[in-house]
């Protein structure tokens, strides 16, 4: 497994652990206000990054590595910004709109760039 794939899986595990702990706290306190944060942690963090990590591991050298690292950074910045604002909203507080928008756009751009990586790797495989 290459470094890029390992980075994606490592981050995914951290998001999963955070999601599990948050779920345990919600269950123990019977306060489920943070359900949206829990869902986003698990979907964008754990599932999304793990799938990306699997792709970069399977595609290997066919995948654009520099662009892949950009996807990693942009996606994680987006996740942190978005998750923190979803937490504020879930607690009934107003979000910091520029941070919320930056998070949403970063998640979107990260996924779009991941799509470019998939297409680029597919083209390399087709020409090989």
Coordinates of C-alpha atoms in Angstrom, one line a residue:
X1 CA 0.0 0.0 0.0
X2 CA 1.4 3.4 -0.9
X3 CA 1.8 6.4 1.3
X4 CA -1.2 8.2 -0.2
X5 CA -3.5 5.3 0.4
X6 CA -2.2 4.9 4.0
X7 CA -2.9 8.6 4.6
X8 CA -6.5 8.3 3.5
X9 CA -7.0 5.2 5.6
X10 CA -5.4 6.7 8.6
X11 CA -7.6 9.8 8.4
X12 CA -10.6 7.6 7.8
X13 CA -9.9 5.6 11.0
X14 CA -9.6 8.9 13.0
X15 CA -13.0 10.0 11.7
X16 CA -14.5 6.6 12.5
X17 CA -13.2 6.7 16.0
X18 CA -14.6 10.2 16.5
X19 CA -17.9 9.0 15.1
X20 CA -18.0 6.0 17.4
X21 CA -17.1 8.0 20.5
X22 CA -19.7 10.6 19.6
X23 CA -22.3 7.8 19.2
X24 CA -21.4 6.4 22.5
X25 CA -21.7 9.8 24.2
X26 CA -25.1 10.4 22.6
X27 CA -26.3 7.0 23.7
X28 CA -25.0 7.4 27.3
X29 CA -26.6 10.9 27.7
X30 CA -29.7 10.2 25.6
X31 CA -29.0 13.5 23.8
X32 CA -29.1 12.9 20.1
X33 CA -28.8 16.6 19.0
X34 CA -25.5 15.8 17.3
X35 CA -27.0 13.1 15.0
X36 CA -26.1 15.1 11.9
X37 CA -22.5 15.4 13.0
X38 CA -22.3 11.7 13.7
X39 CA -23.7 10.9 10.3
X40 CA -21.3 13.3 8.5
X41 CA -18.3 12.0 10.5
X42 CA -19.2 8.5 9.4
X43 CA -20.1 9.2 5.8
X44 CA -17.7 11.9 4.7
X45 CA -14.9 11.0 7.1
X46 CA -14.9 7.2 7.5
X47 CA -16.6 5.9 4.4
X48 CA -15.6 8.6 1.9
X49 CA -11.9 8.7 2.8
X50 CA -11.7 4.9 3.1
X51 CA -13.1 4.5 -0.4
X52 CA -10.7 7.1 -1.7
X53 CA -7.8 5.3 0.1
X54 CA -8.9 2.0 -1.4
X55 CA -8.9 3.6 -4.9
X56 CA -5.4 5.0 -4.5
X57 CA -4.2 1.7 -3.1
X58 CA -5.6 -0.3 -6.0
X59 CA -4.8 2.2 -8.8
X60 CA -1.2 2.6 -7.5
X61 CA 1.1 4.4 -9.9
X62 CA -1.8 4.8 -12.5
X63 CA -3.4 7.4 -10.1
X64 CA -2.0 11.0 -10.2
X65 CA -0.2 11.2 -6.8
X66 CA 0.2 15.0 -6.6
X67 CA -3.5 15.5 -7.4
X68 CA -4.3 12.7 -4.9
X69 CA -2.5 14.5 -2.1
X70 CA -4.4 17.7 -3.1
X71 CA -7.6 15.7 -2.7
X72 CA -6.5 14.4 0.7
X73 CA -5.7 17.9 2.0
X74 CA -8.8 19.7 0.5
X75 CA -11.2 16.9 1.6
X76 CA -9.9 17.0 5.2
X77 CA -10.0 20.8 5.4
X78 CA -13.5 20.6 4.1
X79 CA -14.5 17.9 6.5
X80 CA -13.2 19.8 9.6
X81 CA -14.8 23.1 8.5
X82 CA -18.1 21.5 7.6
X83 CA -18.3 19.2 10.7
X84 CA -17.6 22.0 13.1
X85 CA -20.3 24.1 11.6
X86 CA -22.8 21.2 11.6
X87 CA -22.0 20.8 15.3
X88 CA -22.8 24.5 15.9
X89 CA -26.1 24.2 14.0
X90 CA -27.0 21.0 15.8
X91 CA -26.6 22.7 19.1
X92 CA -28.9 25.5 18.0
X93 CA -26.1 28.1 17.5
X94 CA -25.6 30.1 14.3
X95 CA -22.8 28.8 12.0
X96 CA -19.9 31.0 11.0
X97 CA -21.1 31.3 7.4
X98 CA -17.7 31.8 5.7
X99 CA -16.4 28.7 7.5
X100 CA -19.5 26.7 6.5
X101 CA -19.3 27.8 2.9
X102 CA -15.5 27.0 2.8
X103 CA -16.2 23.6 4.2
X104 CA -19.0 22.8 1.8
X105 CA -17.0 24.0 -1.2
X106 CA -13.9 22.1 -0.1
X107 CA -15.8 18.9 0.2
X108 CA -17.3 19.5 -3.2
X109 CA -14.0 20.4 -4.8
X110 CA -12.3 17.4 -3.1
X111 CA -14.9 15.0 -4.6
X112 CA -14.7 16.6 -8.0
X113 CA -10.9 16.3 -8.0
X114 CA -11.2 12.7 -6.8
X115 CA -13.4 12.1 -9.9
X116 CA -10.6 13.6 -12.1
X117 CA -8.1 11.2 -10.4
X118 CA -10.4 8.2 -11.2
X119 CA -10.7 9.3 -14.9
X120 CA -7.0 9.9 -15.2
X121 CA -6.2 6.4 -13.7
X122 CA -8.8 4.8 -16.0
X123 CA -7.2 6.5 -19.0
X124 CA -3.7 5.2 -18.1
X125 CA -5.1 1.7 -17.6
X126 CA -6.8 1.8 -21.0
X127 CA -3.6 2.9 -22.7
X128 CA -1.4 0.3 -21.0

